[in-house]
Each structure stands twice: as C-alpha cells, then as structure tokens.
PDB file of C-alpha atoms in Angstrom:
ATOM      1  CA  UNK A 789      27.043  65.909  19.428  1.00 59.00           C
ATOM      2  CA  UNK A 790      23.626  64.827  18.005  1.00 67.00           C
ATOM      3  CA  UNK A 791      23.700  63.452  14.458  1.00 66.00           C
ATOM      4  CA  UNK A 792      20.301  63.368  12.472  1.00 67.00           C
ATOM      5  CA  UNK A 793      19.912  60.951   9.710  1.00 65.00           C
ATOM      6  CA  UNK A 794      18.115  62.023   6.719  1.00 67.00           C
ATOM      7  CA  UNK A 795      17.297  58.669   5.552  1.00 66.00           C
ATOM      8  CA  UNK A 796      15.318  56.132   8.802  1.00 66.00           C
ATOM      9  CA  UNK A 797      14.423  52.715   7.618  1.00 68.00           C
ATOM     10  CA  UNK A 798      11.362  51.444   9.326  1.00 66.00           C
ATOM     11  CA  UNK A 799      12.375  47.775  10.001  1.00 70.00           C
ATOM     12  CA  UNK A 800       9.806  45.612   8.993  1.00 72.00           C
ATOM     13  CA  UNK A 801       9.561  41.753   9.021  1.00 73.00           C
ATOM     14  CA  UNK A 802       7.984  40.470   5.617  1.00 77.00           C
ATOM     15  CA  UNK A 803       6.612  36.745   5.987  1.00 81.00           C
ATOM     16  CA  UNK A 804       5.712  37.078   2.151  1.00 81.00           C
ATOM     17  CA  UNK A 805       9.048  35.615   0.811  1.00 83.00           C
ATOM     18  CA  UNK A 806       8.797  32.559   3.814  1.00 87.00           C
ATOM     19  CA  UNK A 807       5.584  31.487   2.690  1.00 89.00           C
ATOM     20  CA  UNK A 808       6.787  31.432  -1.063  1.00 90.00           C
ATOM     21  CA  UNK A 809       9.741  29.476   0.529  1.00 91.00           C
ATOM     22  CA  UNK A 810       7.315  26.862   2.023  1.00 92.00           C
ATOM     23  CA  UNK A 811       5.243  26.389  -1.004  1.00 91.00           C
ATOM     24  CA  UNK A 812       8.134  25.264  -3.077  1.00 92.00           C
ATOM     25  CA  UNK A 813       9.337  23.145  -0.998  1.00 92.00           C
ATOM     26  CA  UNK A 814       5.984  21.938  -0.393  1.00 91.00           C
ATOM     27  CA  UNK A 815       5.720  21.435  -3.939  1.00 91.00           C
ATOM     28  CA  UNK A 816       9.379  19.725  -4.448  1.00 87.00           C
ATOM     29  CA  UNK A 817       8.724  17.013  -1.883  1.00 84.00           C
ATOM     30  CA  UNK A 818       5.013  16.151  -3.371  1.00 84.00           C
ATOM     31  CA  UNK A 819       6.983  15.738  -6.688  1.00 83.00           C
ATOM     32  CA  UNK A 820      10.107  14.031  -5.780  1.00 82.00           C
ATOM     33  CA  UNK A 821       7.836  11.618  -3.125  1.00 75.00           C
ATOM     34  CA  UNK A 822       7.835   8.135  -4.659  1.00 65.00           C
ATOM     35  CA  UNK A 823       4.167   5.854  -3.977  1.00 61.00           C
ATOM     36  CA  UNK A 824       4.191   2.525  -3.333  1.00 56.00           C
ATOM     37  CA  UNK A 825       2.792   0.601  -6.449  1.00 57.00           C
ATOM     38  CA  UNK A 826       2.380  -3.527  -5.484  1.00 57.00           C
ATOM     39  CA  UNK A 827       3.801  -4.973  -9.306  1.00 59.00           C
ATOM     40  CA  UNK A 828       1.741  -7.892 -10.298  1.00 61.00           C
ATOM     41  CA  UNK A 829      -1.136  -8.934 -11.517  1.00 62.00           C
ATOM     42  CA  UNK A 830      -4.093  -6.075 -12.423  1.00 69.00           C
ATOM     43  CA  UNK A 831      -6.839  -6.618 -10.102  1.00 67.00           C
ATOM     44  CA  UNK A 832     -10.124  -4.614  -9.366  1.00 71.00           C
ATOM     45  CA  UNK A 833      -9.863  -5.215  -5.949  1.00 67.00           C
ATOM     46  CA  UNK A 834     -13.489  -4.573  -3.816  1.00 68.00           C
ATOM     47  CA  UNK A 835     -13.551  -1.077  -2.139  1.00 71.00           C
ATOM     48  CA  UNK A 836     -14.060  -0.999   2.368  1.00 67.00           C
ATOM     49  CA  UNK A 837     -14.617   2.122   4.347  1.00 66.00           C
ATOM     50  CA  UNK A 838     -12.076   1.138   6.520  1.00 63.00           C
ATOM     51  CA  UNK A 839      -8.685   0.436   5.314  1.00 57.00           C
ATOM     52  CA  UNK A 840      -5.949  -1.338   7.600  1.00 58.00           C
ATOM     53  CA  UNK A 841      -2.300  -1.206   6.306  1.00 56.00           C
ATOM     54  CA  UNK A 842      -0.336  -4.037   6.910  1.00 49.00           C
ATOM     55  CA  UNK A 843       3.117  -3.801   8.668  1.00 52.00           C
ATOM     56  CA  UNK A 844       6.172  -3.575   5.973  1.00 50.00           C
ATOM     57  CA  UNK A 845       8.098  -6.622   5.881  1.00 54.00           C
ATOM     58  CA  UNK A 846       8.603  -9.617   3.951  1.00 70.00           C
ATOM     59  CA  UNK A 847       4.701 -10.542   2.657  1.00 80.00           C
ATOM     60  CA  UNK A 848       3.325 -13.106   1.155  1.00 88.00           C
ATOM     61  CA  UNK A 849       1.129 -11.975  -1.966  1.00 90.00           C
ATOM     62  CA  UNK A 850      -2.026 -14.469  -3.217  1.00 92.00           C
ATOM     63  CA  UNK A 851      -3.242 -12.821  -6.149  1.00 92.00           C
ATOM     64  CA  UNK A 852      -6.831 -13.985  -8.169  1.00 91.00           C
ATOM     65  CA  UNK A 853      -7.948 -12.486 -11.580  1.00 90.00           C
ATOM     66  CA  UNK A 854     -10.797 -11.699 -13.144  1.00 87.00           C
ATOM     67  CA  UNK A 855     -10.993 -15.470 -14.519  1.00 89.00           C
ATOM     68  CA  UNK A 856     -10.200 -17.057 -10.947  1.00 86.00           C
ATOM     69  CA  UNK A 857      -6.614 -18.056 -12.040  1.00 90.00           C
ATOM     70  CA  UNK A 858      -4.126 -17.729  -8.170  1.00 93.00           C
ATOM     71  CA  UNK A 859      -1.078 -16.237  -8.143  1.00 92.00           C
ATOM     72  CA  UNK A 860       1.342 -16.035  -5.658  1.00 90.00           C
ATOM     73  CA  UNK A 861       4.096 -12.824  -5.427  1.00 88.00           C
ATOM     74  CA  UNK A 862       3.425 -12.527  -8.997  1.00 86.00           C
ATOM     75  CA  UNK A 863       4.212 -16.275 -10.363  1.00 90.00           C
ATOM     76  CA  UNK A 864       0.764 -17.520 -11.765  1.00 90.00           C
ATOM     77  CA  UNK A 865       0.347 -21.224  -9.612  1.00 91.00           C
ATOM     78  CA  UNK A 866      -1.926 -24.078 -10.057  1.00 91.00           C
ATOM     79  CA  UNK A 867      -3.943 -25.040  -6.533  1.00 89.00           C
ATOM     80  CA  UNK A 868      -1.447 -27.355  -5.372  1.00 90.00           C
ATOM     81  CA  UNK A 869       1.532 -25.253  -6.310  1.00 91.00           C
ATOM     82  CA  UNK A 870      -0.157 -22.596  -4.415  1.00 90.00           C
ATOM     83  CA  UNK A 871      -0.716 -24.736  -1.860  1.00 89.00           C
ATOM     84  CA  UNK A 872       3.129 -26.459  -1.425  1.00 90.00           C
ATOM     85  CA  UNK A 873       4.392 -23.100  -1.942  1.00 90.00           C
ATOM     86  CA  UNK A 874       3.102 -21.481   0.301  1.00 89.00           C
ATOM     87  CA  UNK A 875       3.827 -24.152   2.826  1.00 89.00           C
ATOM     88  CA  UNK A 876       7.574 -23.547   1.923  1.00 89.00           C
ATOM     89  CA  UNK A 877       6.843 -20.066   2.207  1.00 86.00           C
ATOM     90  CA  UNK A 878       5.250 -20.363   5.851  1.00 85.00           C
ATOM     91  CA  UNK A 879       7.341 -23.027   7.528  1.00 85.00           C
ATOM     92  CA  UNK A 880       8.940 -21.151  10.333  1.00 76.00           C
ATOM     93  CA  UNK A 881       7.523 -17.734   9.942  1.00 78.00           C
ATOM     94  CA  UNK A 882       4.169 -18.865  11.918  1.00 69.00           C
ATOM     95  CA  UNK A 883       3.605 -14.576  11.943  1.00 78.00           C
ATOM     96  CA  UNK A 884       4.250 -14.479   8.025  1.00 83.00           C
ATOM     97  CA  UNK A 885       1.669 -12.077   6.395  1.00 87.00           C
ATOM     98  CA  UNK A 886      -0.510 -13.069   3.679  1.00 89.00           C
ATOM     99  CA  UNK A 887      -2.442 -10.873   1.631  1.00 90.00           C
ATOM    100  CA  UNK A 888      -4.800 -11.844  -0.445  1.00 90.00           C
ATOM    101  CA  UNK A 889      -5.552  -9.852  -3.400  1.00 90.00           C
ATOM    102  CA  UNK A 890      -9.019 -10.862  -5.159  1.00 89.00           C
ATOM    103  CA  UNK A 891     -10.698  -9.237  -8.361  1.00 88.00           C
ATOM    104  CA  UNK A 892     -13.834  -7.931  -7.006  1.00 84.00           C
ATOM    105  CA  UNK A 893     -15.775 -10.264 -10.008  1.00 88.00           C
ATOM    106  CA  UNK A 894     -13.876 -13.173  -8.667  1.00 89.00           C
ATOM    107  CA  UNK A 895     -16.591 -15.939  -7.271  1.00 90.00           C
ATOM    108  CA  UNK A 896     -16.568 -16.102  -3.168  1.00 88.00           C
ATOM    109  CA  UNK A 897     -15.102 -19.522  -3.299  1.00 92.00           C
ATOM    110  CA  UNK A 898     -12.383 -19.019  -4.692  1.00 91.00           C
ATOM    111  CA  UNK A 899     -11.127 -16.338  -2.199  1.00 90.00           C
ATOM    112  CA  UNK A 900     -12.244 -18.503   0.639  1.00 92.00           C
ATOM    113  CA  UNK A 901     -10.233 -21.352  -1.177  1.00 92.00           C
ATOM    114  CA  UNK A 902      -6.691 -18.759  -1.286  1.00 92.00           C
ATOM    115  CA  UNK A 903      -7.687 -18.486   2.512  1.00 91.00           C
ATOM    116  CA  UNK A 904      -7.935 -21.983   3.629  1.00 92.00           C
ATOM    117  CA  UNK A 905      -5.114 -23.001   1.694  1.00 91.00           C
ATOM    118  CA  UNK A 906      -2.685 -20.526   3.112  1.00 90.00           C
ATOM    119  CA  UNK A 907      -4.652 -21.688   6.721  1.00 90.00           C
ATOM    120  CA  UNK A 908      -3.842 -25.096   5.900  1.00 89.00           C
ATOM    121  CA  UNK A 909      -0.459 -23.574   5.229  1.00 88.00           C
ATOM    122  CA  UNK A 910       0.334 -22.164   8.498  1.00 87.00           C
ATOM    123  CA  UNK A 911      -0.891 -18.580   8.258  1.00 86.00           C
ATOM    124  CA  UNK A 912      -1.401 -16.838  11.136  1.00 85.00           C
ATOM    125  CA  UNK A 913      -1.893 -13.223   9.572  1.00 85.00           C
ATOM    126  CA  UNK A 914      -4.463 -12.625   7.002  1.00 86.00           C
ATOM    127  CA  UNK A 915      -5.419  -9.519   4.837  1.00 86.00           C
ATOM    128  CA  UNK A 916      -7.683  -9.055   2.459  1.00 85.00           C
ATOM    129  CA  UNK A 917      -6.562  -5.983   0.125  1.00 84.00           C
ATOM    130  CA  UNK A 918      -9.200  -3.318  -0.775  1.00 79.00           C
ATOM    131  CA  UNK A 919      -9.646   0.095  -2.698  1.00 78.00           C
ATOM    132  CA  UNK A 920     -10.012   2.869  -0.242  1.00 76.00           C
ATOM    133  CA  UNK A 921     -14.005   3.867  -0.621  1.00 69.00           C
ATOM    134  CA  UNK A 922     -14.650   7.225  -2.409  1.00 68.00           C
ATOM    135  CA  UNK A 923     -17.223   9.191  -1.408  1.00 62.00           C
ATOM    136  CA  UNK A 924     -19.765  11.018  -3.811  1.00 59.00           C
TER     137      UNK A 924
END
C-alpha cells in the first residue's frame, strides 16, 4: 500500500531566530556587567600607550590631587602620616602593591616623594596608574 501525502514540508534549518537569541543575550550581559570604578579622590591621571593591570588583591592606594595634597586608600594624610602608615601598612607584606595615583598637573616631586616614601616603607611592588591612550 503506497500512501501519498498531499501536504510535504521541506525541512529547513533557520539560524535567523539563533542569532536574535545571541544578540540579546549579548546585549543582557553588556548591561547587567558591573565596571570596576576605584572610589576616592578625582584625579586626571597622565595617559601611557601601554597599560599593565595590577593583580587583584589587597592594594595599597597613594592618591595626589591637583594641589599636591597625598592620600592614602582614600583618607587625605599629611607626609609623615603617609609615611608611618604606610609602614604599618607594609610590615610583613614585603609583596604588598602600591599604586600610586598622581593628577597629571601634580609637580614631579611630589610623585617621586609618594614613591620613596612607600620605598622607605618597604614596597616592593610599584604602579603608577594611567588613562589608557586614545587614539585620534
């Protein structure tokens, strides 16, 4: 007995309704990702074509403002409470990270002072924290 059906589906595979599948999910994660935003102090920080990210752990933050004025994780600190702090900071963490974030109008010296203070300190592991560099 041969049966003939009136009504043959072609069976095709549609990738239409999988791409609109990736794009919203795609879209969801961009939208539900979260960036990491250092709180502190607002500093125009100098821009670098290279950019090296330091490892995530416990850091050490020197901050310096526009009017040359340290701060350290947030706390504003006079020279030598930058200094014994970070020395509290350091002791026993030799491979501590500091990062030092300068205004890009801050004077030379005074970065170069954060630096040999947390030196002084201990420090091992210094960063300087840039802007990435945009290109025209």
């Amino acid at each position: 007995m041969n049966f003939n059906t009136k009504n043959k589906y072609a069976t095709v595979f549609s990738s239409a309704g999988m791409t609109d599948i990736v794009f919203l999910l795609l879209i969801f994660f961009l939208l539900t990702s979260s960036f990491v935003i250092q709180p502190g102090i607002k500093v125009n920080l100098p821009k670098a074509d290279q950019e090296e990210v330091p490892e995530e752990r416990q850091q050490i933050v020197i901050s310096i403002d526009d009017k040359e004025h340290f701060y350290l994780n947030g706390k504003q600190a006079s020279e030598n409470e930058l200094l014994q702090n970070l020395y509290d900071s350091i002791q026993g963490l030799p491979d501590q990270v500091v990062i030092i974030q300068a205004d890009k109008d801050a004077r030379h010296e005074v970065v170069v002072k954060a630096m040999d203070y947390a030196k002084r300190a201990g420090a091992r592991k210094l960063h300087i924290a840039t802007s990435p560099l945009v290109e025209p």
